[in-house]
């Protein structure tokens, strides 16, 4: 008779798990696509960090894009990036999100909008002339055409292109309406005017029919009349806003700006265009007020008032962090965001809506595990915070909190031995003394938290105590030794004493105690423990007899003195108590604590540790740097902790050291946040990018722990290599990693040949100011698509569904060609059954010259084409490579028979070969694979070619599985599987 013994082990609770849910490193950005785009594609980037690696999906307008199930001539997935080929507005405009998923959960990215930009032409109708007397004001209406985006720039052409009108004190172009205003017309103003509208995001400009301006002679003075008046305006915090005001009149009016209720304009204000524009940079809440513009000339004065409101996009005040909780425990998740108007808070779990406000779990289950996202949104924006909640169940462990090895108890006193293992769910507790199992009685009880309580302890209670913790996942134990000592008693108590100011007095204190222990005397005044290190000028403790010596007595020393005798076992020092922060600075704090007992050995020094909000686990403490020296005699109870990060949340703990070693740091301080500070380092910003007519600049974003303050963002500066002036762009989103610039003035010059160099640099800023720029980096702006094509394209079928393809890459011909090639596009389609527009596409980096083609059909004639591409578009195609995929494996498995010998020791197996038809649709057989297995026992695989008979030794009685499958030129065939039982 045979039997089975099965041992199932569960891992104890630990923080060693290496897997984690997805965390976005790059999210898609809003895109404005134009039909004039030369590359005819949209690329939306998405990249997440996770272990195991995540899979990606995309949604458009809350509908999932079927990238895997259905072939699509428009959509393709490259890594996590979504590529849209030949975009069409009706099909592809909308709101997109990237979905990243692994076994730990799912997160969705920020929403990114795809819109199709356009700028219509002006109507062909001729414009009516404008006749005005000299000295009068004139207004030429632009009447701009429909466009998207609506943010455009307006300029006026005077008489012929490209002679543009330069605004001055008399002439003003409104960037709100596009109209041209002339405060007083002069004879030289007569001529033809055309309104020019330029959309920088799509790089297109259009101009109207000319408007004749006719002036007649009659010089007369006219009063100031405001015709351009800024409306009530709402600006976004930390952004720039411009207010317009312009008046007609003769003489030309002078414009003055005021902030209502204030003597001066804000410090960030700047007036330009001869007073017509008021710029407010980096707007703050205190800039919200009424503003007034006044136009003055010798005939009259006119004024206008309107209100500026300042609102803000959401910004996290309290966010969520990765959390590990026990099954069955309570848990609360909350996040708080600041903003104006107040942000609305909602939640997602694994990519789906999961409530709003605060999430409370009364009893966690495994189904509550997953990736949670807190979303705060208002009119101005939306922000996401992601964190993983992992609900665990694990076997008990005493690794972090074992039972104390040596315990003391007073004779006839109360003794409590703590037992606090890490376990989930809560374990059952059993106590033993030696080999005796303890049960609750009138003197001994096991408390709810697992601790053992002994009342009226005697010498008979001495011994070795073991706590056993057990739950449905496993068990663990920890042991300590209890020693019962005689109670400590005061034998000589201090007496009431009268003394004169300036004299010296001795207060007596003696006690009886167990001779196996050491004793220390603690003195307190009016219940305040006397600190002999800080008050050494007046107090001294004479250890022999516990005498307190008070020197140079002052009136403040009057009060009730208490002597406490405490016995200790020599050993590690006790944890310091009352750890607290008294002074907070930007990169340092002053930390204060109360010294713990030295347990019979002088304290040699203290170690301070910190833990910030980004700590991965509860035990992720790090030694801190201080201004105070370590070493013997370091008896202070405060220290300046330095080298901290500004605007970072910290907590602190302290432990003491004596000759026996390091004591524990049990109770950390309350959490504090250091003050904010200006950005100092550039933090290794990395810059890359290129594209034709589109300058793309990307960088590695700064991690949140290095923001150093509120209102963090980036300033991007760039210019052509041979220009002097830099272009600047402010980006207020701290998570942004890319900036896209379109401008028709960025044209490749004829002498640039293939590429034009641009210099790019990036710096950071926060509410305290700007950091330094990164080192300038060169990027290349392509003049045109690649002019060369890959050569010698060769392919080889691997199976009926896969093939490998190689090519000779585009070589550097000495023209800088290699600098503007981003990679290769591989297209493949069936020669007679598919159309080329519907071909499968694979994008390969420029560093590779081969790839694997997948999802092919068996026994088919394929064409393969390879092209080089860069930001300007796709280069010429290579010569077509033709290839046939292999025929498919048979659709049926081999027939199989088996026989077990009478003794039960041998298994005989034989099967029929699958017949092969040289003119059929199935591929040629190479060999057969035979597998014979049982849990814990595997024979095989055994590969058989010409034979179709095999025997196996039967190792033991039980149920077995037997598999036979054919391997063919086109891949593996179906499996024939049978079950059998040994005798």
CSV table of N, CA and C in Angstrom, one decimal, residues 687-779:
chain,number,residue,atom,x,y,z
A,687,UNK,N,17.9,66.2,-23.2
A,687,UNK,CA,17.1,66.8,-24.2
A,687,UNK,C,17.4,66.1,-25.6
A,688,UNK,N,16.3,65.7,-26.3
A,688,UNK,CA,16.5,65.1,-27.6
A,688,UNK,C,15.3,65.7,-28.5
A,689,UNK,N,15.4,65.4,-29.8
A,689,UNK,CA,14.2,65.8,-30.6
A,689,UNK,C,14.5,66.2,-32.0
A,690,UNK,N,13.5,66.1,-32.9
A,690,UNK,CA,13.6,66.6,-34.3
A,690,UNK,C,12.3,66.4,-35.0
A,691,UNK,N,12.1,67.1,-35.9
A,691,UNK,CA,11.0,66.9,-36.9
A,691,UNK,C,10.9,68.1,-37.9
A,692,UNK,N,10.4,67.8,-39.1
A,692,UNK,CA,10.2,68.8,-40.1
A,692,UNK,C,9.0,69.6,-39.8
A,693,UNK,N,9.2,71.0,-39.8
A,693,UNK,CA,8.2,72.0,-39.5
A,693,UNK,C,7.6,71.8,-38.1
A,694,UNK,N,8.1,70.8,-37.3
A,694,UNK,CA,7.6,70.7,-35.9
A,694,UNK,C,8.9,70.4,-35.1
A,695,UNK,N,9.2,71.3,-34.2
A,695,UNK,CA,10.4,71.1,-33.3
A,695,UNK,C,9.9,70.4,-32.1
A,696,UNK,N,10.4,69.2,-31.8
A,696,UNK,CA,9.9,68.4,-30.6
A,696,UNK,C,11.1,68.4,-29.6
A,697,UNK,N,10.9,68.8,-28.4
A,697,UNK,CA,11.9,68.8,-27.4
A,697,UNK,C,11.4,68.0,-26.2
A,698,UNK,N,12.2,67.0,-25.8
A,698,UNK,CA,11.8,66.1,-24.7
A,698,UNK,C,12.9,66.1,-23.7
A,699,UNK,N,12.5,65.8,-22.4
A,699,UNK,CA,13.5,65.8,-21.3
A,699,UNK,C,13.0,64.9,-20.3
A,700,UNK,N,13.9,64.5,-19.4
A,700,UNK,CA,13.6,63.7,-18.3
A,700,UNK,C,13.0,64.5,-17.1
A,701,UNK,N,11.7,64.3,-16.8
A,701,UNK,CA,11.1,65.2,-15.8
A,701,UNK,C,11.8,65.0,-14.4
A,702,UNK,N,11.7,66.0,-13.6
A,702,UNK,CA,12.2,66.0,-12.2
A,702,UNK,C,11.3,65.2,-11.3
A,703,UNK,N,11.8,64.4,-10.5
A,703,UNK,CA,11.0,63.6,-9.5
A,703,UNK,C,10.3,64.5,-8.5
A,704,UNK,N,9.1,64.2,-8.0
A,704,UNK,CA,8.5,65.1,-7.0
A,704,UNK,C,9.3,65.5,-5.8
A,705,UNK,N,10.1,64.5,-5.3
A,705,UNK,CA,10.9,64.9,-4.1
A,705,UNK,C,11.9,66.0,-4.3
A,706,UNK,N,12.2,66.4,-5.6
A,706,UNK,CA,13.1,67.4,-5.9
A,706,UNK,C,12.4,68.7,-6.4
A,707,UNK,N,11.1,68.8,-6.2
A,707,UNK,CA,10.4,70.1,-6.6
A,707,UNK,C,10.9,71.2,-5.7
A,708,UNK,N,11.2,71.0,-4.4
A,708,UNK,CA,11.7,72.0,-3.5
A,708,UNK,C,10.6,73.1,-3.2
A,709,UNK,N,9.4,73.0,-3.7
A,709,UNK,CA,8.4,74.0,-3.4
A,709,UNK,C,7.2,73.9,-4.2
A,710,UNK,N,6.2,74.8,-4.0
A,710,UNK,CA,5.0,74.8,-4.8
A,710,UNK,C,5.2,75.4,-6.2
A,711,UNK,N,4.2,75.2,-7.0
A,711,UNK,CA,4.1,75.8,-8.3
A,711,UNK,C,5.4,75.5,-9.2
A,712,UNK,N,5.7,74.2,-9.3
A,712,UNK,CA,6.9,73.8,-10.0
A,712,UNK,C,6.6,73.7,-11.5
A,713,UNK,N,7.5,74.0,-12.3
A,713,UNK,CA,7.4,73.9,-13.8
A,713,UNK,C,8.7,74.0,-14.5
A,714,UNK,N,8.7,74.2,-15.8
A,714,UNK,CA,9.9,74.2,-16.6
A,714,UNK,C,9.8,75.4,-17.5
A,715,UNK,N,11.0,75.9,-17.9
A,715,UNK,CA,11.2,76.9,-18.9
A,715,UNK,C,12.0,76.3,-20.0
A,716,UNK,N,11.5,76.2,-21.2
A,716,UNK,CA,12.2,75.7,-22.4
A,716,UNK,C,12.7,76.8,-23.2
A,717,UNK,N,14.0,76.8,-23.5
A,717,UNK,CA,14.6,77.8,-24.4
A,717,UNK,C,15.3,77.1,-25.6
A,718,UNK,N,15.1,77.7,-26.8
A,718,UNK,CA,15.6,77.1,-28.0
A,718,UNK,C,15.9,78.2,-29.0
A,719,UNK,N,16.8,77.9,-29.9
A,719,UNK,CA,17.1,78.9,-31.0
A,719,UNK,C,17.9,78.1,-32.1
A,720,UNK,N,17.8,78.6,-33.3
A,720,UNK,CA,18.7,78.0,-34.4
A,720,UNK,C,20.2,78.3,-34.0
A,721,UNK,N,21.0,77.4,-34.3
A,721,UNK,CA,22.4,77.4,-33.9
A,721,UNK,C,23.1,78.7,-34.2
A,722,UNK,N,22.8,79.3,-35.4
A,722,UNK,CA,23.5,80.5,-35.8
A,722,UNK,C,22.8,81.8,-35.4
A,723,UNK,N,21.7,81.7,-34.6
A,723,UNK,CA,20.9,82.9,-34.2
A,723,UNK,C,21.4,83.3,-32.8
A,724,UNK,N,21.1,84.6,-32.5
A,724,UNK,CA,21.5,85.1,-31.2
A,724,UNK,C,20.4,85.1,-30.2
A,725,UNK,N,19.2,85.4,-30.6
A,725,UNK,CA,18.0,85.4,-29.7
A,725,UNK,C,17.5,84.1,-29.4
A,726,UNK,N,17.1,83.8,-28.2
A,726,UNK,CA,16.5,82.6,-27.7
A,726,UNK,C,14.9,82.7,-27.7
A,727,UNK,N,14.2,81.7,-28.0
A,727,UNK,CA,12.8,81.6,-27.8
A,727,UNK,C,12.5,80.9,-26.5
A,728,UNK,N,11.5,81.4,-25.7
A,728,UNK,CA,11.2,80.8,-24.4
A,728,UNK,C,9.8,80.4,-24.3
A,729,UNK,N,9.6,79.3,-23.6
A,729,UNK,CA,8.2,78.7,-23.4
A,729,UNK,C,8.2,78.2,-22.0
A,730,UNK,N,7.1,78.7,-21.2
A,730,UNK,CA,6.9,78.3,-19.8
A,730,UNK,C,5.9,77.2,-19.8
A,731,UNK,N,6.2,76.1,-19.1
A,731,UNK,CA,5.3,74.9,-18.9
A,731,UNK,C,5.1,74.7,-17.5
A,732,UNK,N,3.8,74.8,-17.0
A,732,UNK,CA,3.5,74.8,-15.6
A,732,UNK,C,3.1,73.4,-15.1
A,733,UNK,N,3.0,72.4,-16.0
A,733,UNK,CA,2.7,71.1,-15.6
A,733,UNK,C,4.0,70.3,-15.2
A,734,UNK,N,4.2,70.0,-13.9
A,734,UNK,CA,5.5,69.4,-13.5
A,734,UNK,C,5.7,68.0,-14.1
A,735,UNK,N,4.7,67.3,-14.6
A,735,UNK,CA,4.8,66.0,-15.1
A,735,UNK,C,5.1,66.0,-16.6
A,736,UNK,N,5.0,67.1,-17.2
A,736,UNK,CA,5.3,67.2,-18.7
A,736,UNK,C,6.7,66.9,-19.0
A,737,UNK,N,6.9,66.1,-20.1
A,737,UNK,CA,8.2,65.7,-20.5
A,737,UNK,C,8.5,66.1,-22.0
A,738,UNK,N,7.6,66.8,-22.6
A,738,UNK,CA,7.8,67.1,-24.1
A,738,UNK,C,7.1,68.4,-24.4
A,739,UNK,N,7.7,69.2,-25.3
A,739,UNK,CA,7.2,70.4,-25.8
A,739,UNK,C,7.3,70.4,-27.3
A,740,UNK,N,6.2,70.7,-28.0
A,740,UNK,CA,6.1,70.7,-29.5
A,740,UNK,C,5.9,72.1,-30.0
A,741,UNK,N,6.8,72.5,-30.8
A,741,UNK,CA,6.7,73.9,-31.4
A,741,UNK,C,6.6,73.9,-32.9
A,742,UNK,N,5.6,74.6,-33.4
A,742,UNK,CA,5.4,74.8,-34.8
A,742,UNK,C,5.6,76.3,-35.1
A,743,UNK,N,6.4,76.5,-36.2
A,743,UNK,CA,6.6,77.9,-36.6
A,743,UNK,C,7.1,77.9,-38.0
A,744,UNK,N,6.4,78.6,-38.9
A,744,UNK,CA,6.8,78.6,-40.3
A,744,UNK,C,8.2,79.4,-40.5
A,745,UNK,N,8.6,80.2,-39.5
A,745,UNK,CA,9.8,80.9,-39.7
A,745,UNK,C,11.0,80.0,-39.4
A,746,UNK,N,10.8,78.9,-38.9
A,746,UNK,CA,11.9,77.9,-38.7
A,746,UNK,C,12.0,77.1,-40.0
A,747,UNK,N,12.7,77.7,-40.9
A,747,UNK,CA,12.9,77.0,-42.2
A,747,UNK,C,14.4,76.7,-42.4
A,748,UNK,N,14.6,75.5,-43.0
A,748,UNK,CA,15.9,75.1,-43.3
A,748,UNK,C,16.5,75.9,-44.4
A,749,UNK,N,17.7,76.4,-44.2
A,749,UNK,CA,18.3,77.2,-45.2
A,749,UNK,C,19.0,76.4,-46.3
A,750,UNK,N,19.2,77.0,-47.4
A,750,UNK,CA,19.7,76.2,-48.5
A,750,UNK,C,21.1,75.7,-48.3
A,751,UNK,N,21.9,76.4,-47.5
A,751,UNK,CA,23.2,75.9,-47.2
A,751,UNK,C,23.3,74.9,-46.0
A,752,UNK,N,22.1,74.6,-45.5
A,752,UNK,CA,22.1,73.6,-44.4
A,752,UNK,C,22.2,72.2,-44.9
A,753,UNK,N,22.0,72.0,-46.2
A,753,UNK,CA,22.1,70.8,-47.0
A,753,UNK,C,21.0,69.8,-46.5
A,754,UNK,N,21.3,69.0,-45.4
A,754,UNK,CA,20.3,68.0,-45.0
A,754,UNK,C,19.6,68.4,-43.7
A,755,UNK,N,20.3,68.9,-42.7
A,755,UNK,CA,19.8,69.2,-41.4
A,755,UNK,C,20.2,70.6,-41.0
A,756,UNK,N,19.4,71.1,-40.0
A,756,UNK,CA,19.7,72.4,-39.4
A,756,UNK,C,19.9,72.2,-37.9
A,757,UNK,N,20.9,72.7,-37.3
A,757,UNK,CA,21.1,72.5,-35.9
A,757,UNK,C,20.3,73.5,-35.1
A,758,UNK,N,19.8,73.1,-33.9
A,758,UNK,CA,19.1,73.9,-33.0
A,758,UNK,C,19.8,73.7,-31.6
A,759,UNK,N,19.9,74.8,-30.8
A,759,UNK,CA,20.4,74.7,-29.5
A,759,UNK,C,19.2,74.7,-28.5
A,760,UNK,N,19.2,73.8,-27.6
A,760,UNK,CA,18.1,73.7,-26.7
A,760,UNK,C,18.6,73.6,-25.2
A,761,UNK,N,17.9,74.3,-24.3
A,761,UNK,CA,18.2,74.1,-22.9
A,761,UNK,C,16.9,74.3,-22.1
A,762,UNK,N,16.9,73.7,-20.9
A,762,UNK,CA,15.7,73.6,-20.1
A,762,UNK,C,16.1,74.0,-18.6
A,763,UNK,N,15.3,74.7,-17.9
A,763,UNK,CA,15.5,75.0,-16.5
A,763,UNK,C,14.2,74.8,-15.8
A,764,UNK,N,14.3,74.7,-14.5
A,764,UNK,CA,13.1,74.5,-13.6
A,764,UNK,C,12.8,75.7,-12.8
A,765,UNK,N,11.6,75.8,-12.3
A,765,UNK,CA,11.3,76.9,-11.4
A,765,UNK,C,10.2,76.5,-10.4
A,766,UNK,N,10.1,77.2,-9.3
A,766,UNK,CA,9.1,77.0,-8.3
A,766,UNK,C,8.7,78.3,-7.7
A,767,UNK,N,7.9,78.3,-6.7
A,767,UNK,CA,7.4,79.6,-6.1
A,767,UNK,C,8.5,80.5,-5.6
A,768,UNK,N,9.7,79.9,-5.3
A,768,UNK,CA,10.8,80.7,-4.8
A,768,UNK,C,11.8,81.2,-5.8
A,769,UNK,N,11.6,80.8,-7.1
A,769,UNK,CA,12.4,81.3,-8.1
A,769,UNK,C,12.9,80.3,-9.1
A,770,UNK,N,13.8,80.6,-10.0
A,770,UNK,CA,14.3,79.7,-11.1
A,770,UNK,C,15.6,79.1,-10.7
A,771,UNK,N,15.7,77.8,-11.2
A,771,UNK,CA,17.0,77.1,-11.1
A,771,UNK,C,17.8,77.4,-12.3
A,772,UNK,N,19.1,76.9,-12.4
A,772,UNK,CA,19.9,77.2,-13.5
A,772,UNK,C,19.5,76.4,-14.7
A,773,UNK,N,19.9,76.8,-15.9
A,773,UNK,CA,19.6,76.0,-17.1
A,773,UNK,C,20.5,74.8,-17.2
A,774,UNK,N,20.0,73.8,-17.8
A,774,UNK,CA,20.8,72.6,-18.2
A,774,UNK,C,21.9,73.0,-19.2
A,775,UNK,N,22.8,72.1,-19.4
A,775,UNK,CA,23.7,72.4,-20.5
A,775,UNK,C,23.0,72.4,-21.9
A,776,UNK,N,23.4,73.3,-22.7
A,776,UNK,CA,22.8,73.3,-24.1
A,776,UNK,C,23.0,72.0,-24.8
A,777,UNK,N,22.0,71.6,-25.5
A,777,UNK,CA,22.1,70.3,-26.3
A,777,UNK,C,21.7,70.6,-27.7
A,778,UNK,N,22.4,70.0,-28.7
A,778,UNK,CA,22.1,70.2,-30.1
A,778,UNK,C,21.1,69.2,-30.6
A,779,UNK,N,20.0,69.6,-31.2
A,779,UNK,CA,19.1,68.7,-31.9
A,779,UNK,C,19.1,69.1,-33.4
